[in-house]
Coordinates of C-alpha atoms in Angstrom, one line a residue:
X1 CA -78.6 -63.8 18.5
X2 CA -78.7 -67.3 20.2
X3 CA -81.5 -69.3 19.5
X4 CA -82.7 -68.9 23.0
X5 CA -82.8 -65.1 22.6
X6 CA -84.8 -65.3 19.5
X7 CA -87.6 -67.5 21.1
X8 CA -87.6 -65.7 23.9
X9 CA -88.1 -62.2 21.9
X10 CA -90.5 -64.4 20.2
X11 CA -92.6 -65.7 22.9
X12 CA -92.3 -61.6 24.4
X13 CA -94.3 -60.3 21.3
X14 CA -96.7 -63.3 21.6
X15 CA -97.5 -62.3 25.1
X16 CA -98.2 -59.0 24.6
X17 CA -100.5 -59.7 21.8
X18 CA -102.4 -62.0 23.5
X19 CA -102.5 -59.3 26.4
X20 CA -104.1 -57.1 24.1
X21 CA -106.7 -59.5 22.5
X22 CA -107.6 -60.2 26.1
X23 CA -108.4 -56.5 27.0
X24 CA -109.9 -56.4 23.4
X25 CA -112.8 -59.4 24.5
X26 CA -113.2 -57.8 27.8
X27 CA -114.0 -54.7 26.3
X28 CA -115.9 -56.2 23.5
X29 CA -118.2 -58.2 26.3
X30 CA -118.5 -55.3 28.3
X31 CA -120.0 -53.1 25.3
X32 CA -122.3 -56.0 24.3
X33 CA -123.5 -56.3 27.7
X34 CA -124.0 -52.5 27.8
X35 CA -125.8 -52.5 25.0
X36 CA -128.0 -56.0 25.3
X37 CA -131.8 -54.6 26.8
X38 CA -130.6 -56.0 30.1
X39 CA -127.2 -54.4 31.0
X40 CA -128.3 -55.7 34.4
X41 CA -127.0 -52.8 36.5
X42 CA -127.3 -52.9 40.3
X43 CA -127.7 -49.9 41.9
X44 CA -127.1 -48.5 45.0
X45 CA -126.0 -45.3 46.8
X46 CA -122.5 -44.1 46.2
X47 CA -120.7 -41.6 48.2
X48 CA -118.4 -39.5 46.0
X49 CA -116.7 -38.1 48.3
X50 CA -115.4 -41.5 49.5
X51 CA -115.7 -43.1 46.5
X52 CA -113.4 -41.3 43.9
X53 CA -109.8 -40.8 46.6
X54 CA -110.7 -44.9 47.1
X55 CA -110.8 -45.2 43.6
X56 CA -107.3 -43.0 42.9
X57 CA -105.7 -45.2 45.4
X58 CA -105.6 -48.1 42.6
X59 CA -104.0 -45.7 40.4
X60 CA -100.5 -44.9 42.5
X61 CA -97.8 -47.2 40.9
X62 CA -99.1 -45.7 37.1
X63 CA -98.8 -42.0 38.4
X64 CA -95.5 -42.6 39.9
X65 CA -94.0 -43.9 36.9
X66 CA -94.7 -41.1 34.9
X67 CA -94.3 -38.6 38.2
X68 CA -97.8 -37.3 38.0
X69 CA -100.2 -35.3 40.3
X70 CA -103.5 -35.8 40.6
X71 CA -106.0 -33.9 42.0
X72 CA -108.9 -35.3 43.3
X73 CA -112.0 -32.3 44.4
X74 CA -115.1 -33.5 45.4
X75 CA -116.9 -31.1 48.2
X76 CA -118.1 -33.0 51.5
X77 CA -121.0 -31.7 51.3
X78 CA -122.2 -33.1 47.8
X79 CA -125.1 -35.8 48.4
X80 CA -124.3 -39.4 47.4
X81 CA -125.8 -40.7 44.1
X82 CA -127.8 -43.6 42.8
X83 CA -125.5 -45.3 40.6
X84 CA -124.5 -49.1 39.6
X85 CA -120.5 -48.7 41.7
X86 CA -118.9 -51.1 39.4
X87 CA -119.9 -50.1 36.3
X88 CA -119.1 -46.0 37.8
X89 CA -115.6 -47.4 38.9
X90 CA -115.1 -48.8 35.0
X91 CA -115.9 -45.8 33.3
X92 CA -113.8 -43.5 35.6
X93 CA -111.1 -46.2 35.1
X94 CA -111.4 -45.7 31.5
X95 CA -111.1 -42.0 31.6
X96 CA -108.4 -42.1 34.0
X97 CA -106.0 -44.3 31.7
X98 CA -106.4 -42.0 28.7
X99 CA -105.5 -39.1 31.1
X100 CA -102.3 -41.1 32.2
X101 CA -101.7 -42.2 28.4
X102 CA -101.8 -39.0 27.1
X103 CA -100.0 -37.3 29.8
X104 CA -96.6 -35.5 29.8
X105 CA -94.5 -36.4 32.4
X106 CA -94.9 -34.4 35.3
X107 CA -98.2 -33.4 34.4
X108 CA -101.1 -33.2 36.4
X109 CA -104.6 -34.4 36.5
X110 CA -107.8 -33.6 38.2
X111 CA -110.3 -35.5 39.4
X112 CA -113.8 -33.9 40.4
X113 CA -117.2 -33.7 41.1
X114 CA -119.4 -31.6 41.5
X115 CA -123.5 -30.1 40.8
X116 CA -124.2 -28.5 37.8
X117 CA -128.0 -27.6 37.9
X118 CA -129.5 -30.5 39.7
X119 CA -127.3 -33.0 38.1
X120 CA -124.0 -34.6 38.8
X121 CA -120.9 -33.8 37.3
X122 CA -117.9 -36.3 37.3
X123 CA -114.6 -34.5 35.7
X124 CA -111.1 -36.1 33.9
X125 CA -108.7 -33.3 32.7
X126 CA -105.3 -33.8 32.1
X127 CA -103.0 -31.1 30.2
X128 CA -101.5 -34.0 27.9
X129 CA -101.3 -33.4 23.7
X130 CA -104.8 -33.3 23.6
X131 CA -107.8 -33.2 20.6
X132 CA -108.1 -31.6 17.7
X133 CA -111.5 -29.9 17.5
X134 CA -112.4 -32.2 13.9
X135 CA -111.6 -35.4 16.2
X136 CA -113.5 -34.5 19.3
X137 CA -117.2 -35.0 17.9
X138 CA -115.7 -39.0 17.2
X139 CA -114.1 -39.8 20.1
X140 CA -116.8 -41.4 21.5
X141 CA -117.3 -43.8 18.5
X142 CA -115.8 -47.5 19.1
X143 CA -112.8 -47.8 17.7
X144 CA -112.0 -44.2 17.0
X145 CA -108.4 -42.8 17.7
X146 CA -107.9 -39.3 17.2
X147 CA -105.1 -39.0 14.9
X148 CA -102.9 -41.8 15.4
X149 CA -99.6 -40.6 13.6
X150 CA -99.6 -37.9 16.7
X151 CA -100.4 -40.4 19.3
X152 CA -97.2 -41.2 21.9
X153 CA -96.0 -44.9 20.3
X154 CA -96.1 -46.7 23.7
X155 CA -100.1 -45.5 24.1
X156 CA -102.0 -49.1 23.8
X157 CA -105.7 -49.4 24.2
X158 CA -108.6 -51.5 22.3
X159 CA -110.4 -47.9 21.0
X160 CA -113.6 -49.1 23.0
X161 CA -112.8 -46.9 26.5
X162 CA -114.8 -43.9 25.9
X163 CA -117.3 -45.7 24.0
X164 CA -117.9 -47.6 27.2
X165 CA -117.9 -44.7 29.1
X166 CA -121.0 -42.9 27.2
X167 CA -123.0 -46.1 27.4
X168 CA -122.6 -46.2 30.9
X169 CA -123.4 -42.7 31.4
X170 CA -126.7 -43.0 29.1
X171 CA -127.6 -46.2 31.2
X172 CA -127.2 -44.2 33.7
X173 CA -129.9 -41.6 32.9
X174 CA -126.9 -38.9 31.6
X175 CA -124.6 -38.0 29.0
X176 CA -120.8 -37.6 28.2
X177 CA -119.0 -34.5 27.1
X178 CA -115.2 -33.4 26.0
X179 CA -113.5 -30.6 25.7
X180 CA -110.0 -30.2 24.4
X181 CA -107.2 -28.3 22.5
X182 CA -104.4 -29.5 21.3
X183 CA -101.6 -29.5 23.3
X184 CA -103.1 -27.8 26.3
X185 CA -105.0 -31.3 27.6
X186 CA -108.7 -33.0 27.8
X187 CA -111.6 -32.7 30.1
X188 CA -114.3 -35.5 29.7
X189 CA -117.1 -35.1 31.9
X190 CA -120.1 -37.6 32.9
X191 CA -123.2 -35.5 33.9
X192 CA -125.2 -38.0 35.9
X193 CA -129.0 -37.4 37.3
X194 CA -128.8 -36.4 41.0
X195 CA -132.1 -38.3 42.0
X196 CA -131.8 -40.5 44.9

């Protein structure tokens, strides 16, 4: 190699690490924040059933490139919701990158919401490699990758998106849950409170 190749290579890997110790402080500021007594939320009425297709839009380029469907089901008739729309938007952003990260090509992924006895139900699945059932009770820890030998080698992240996710959803007034099996794919839901 020329010693123009080398420091380019070179300066390549530099870049990418400093790409992921940027994502790494954002995500780190955003838990603190989260966490601090005053995550400073500002809430307002969101319209799922505008909301979440809006939201997917972002999300075409990644989906092409690994030639997935998504599915995105939220009735017309469900009521909007009293939620903080940025910090909603992040934690469904989250949840969709793991489903694209862990995703076979050509797989599919669903999108939905729905009422589940007077609360709010926002859904992820994806039939990617999926959790094993000792993993799933951790998943929600920071910094916690189910089993990394078995994770795809190109899947990046900082280990702080679903962590996120369930801090948003207690500030919130609800709770996270998974389900998953290994090979057959992951369903994260947030169960919001449906008061107005």
């Amino acid at each position: 190699k020329t010693p123009r190749e080398e420091l380019t290579r070179i300066l390549r890997v530099m870049e990418r690490h400093s790409d992921r110790l940027e994502l790494l402080l954002e995500d780190l500021l955003t838990l603190a924040q989260l966490e601090s007594g005053n995550p400073n939320l500002q809430m307002g009425t969101v319209d799922l059933s505008g909301f979440l297709p809006e939201m997917v839009r972002d999300w075409e380029k990644k989906l092409t490139r690994k030639q997935l469907n998504i599915i995105v089901d939220v009735p017309t008739e469900l009521s909007p919701i009293s939620a903080d729309r940025t910090r909603l938007q992040e934690a469904l952003y989250n949840l969709l990158d793991n489903a694209v990260k862990y995703s076979r090509e050509h797989g599919e992924i669903r999108l939905s919401a729905r009422r589940r006895d007077g609360e709010i139900e926002l859904t992820v699945s994806d039939e990617g490699i999926g959790i094993a059932k000792e993993d799933l009770p951790r998943i929600f820890e920071r910094f916690y990758r189910a089993d990394k030998a078995r994770s795809p080698d190109k899947v990046t992240g900082t280990g702080l998106g679903l962590a996120i996710v369930k801090h948003m959803a207690q500030l919130h007034g609800g709770r996270v849950e998974a389900e998953s099996e290994l090979e057959k794919g992951t369903t994260i839901r947030m169960v919001l409170p449906n008061a107005m």
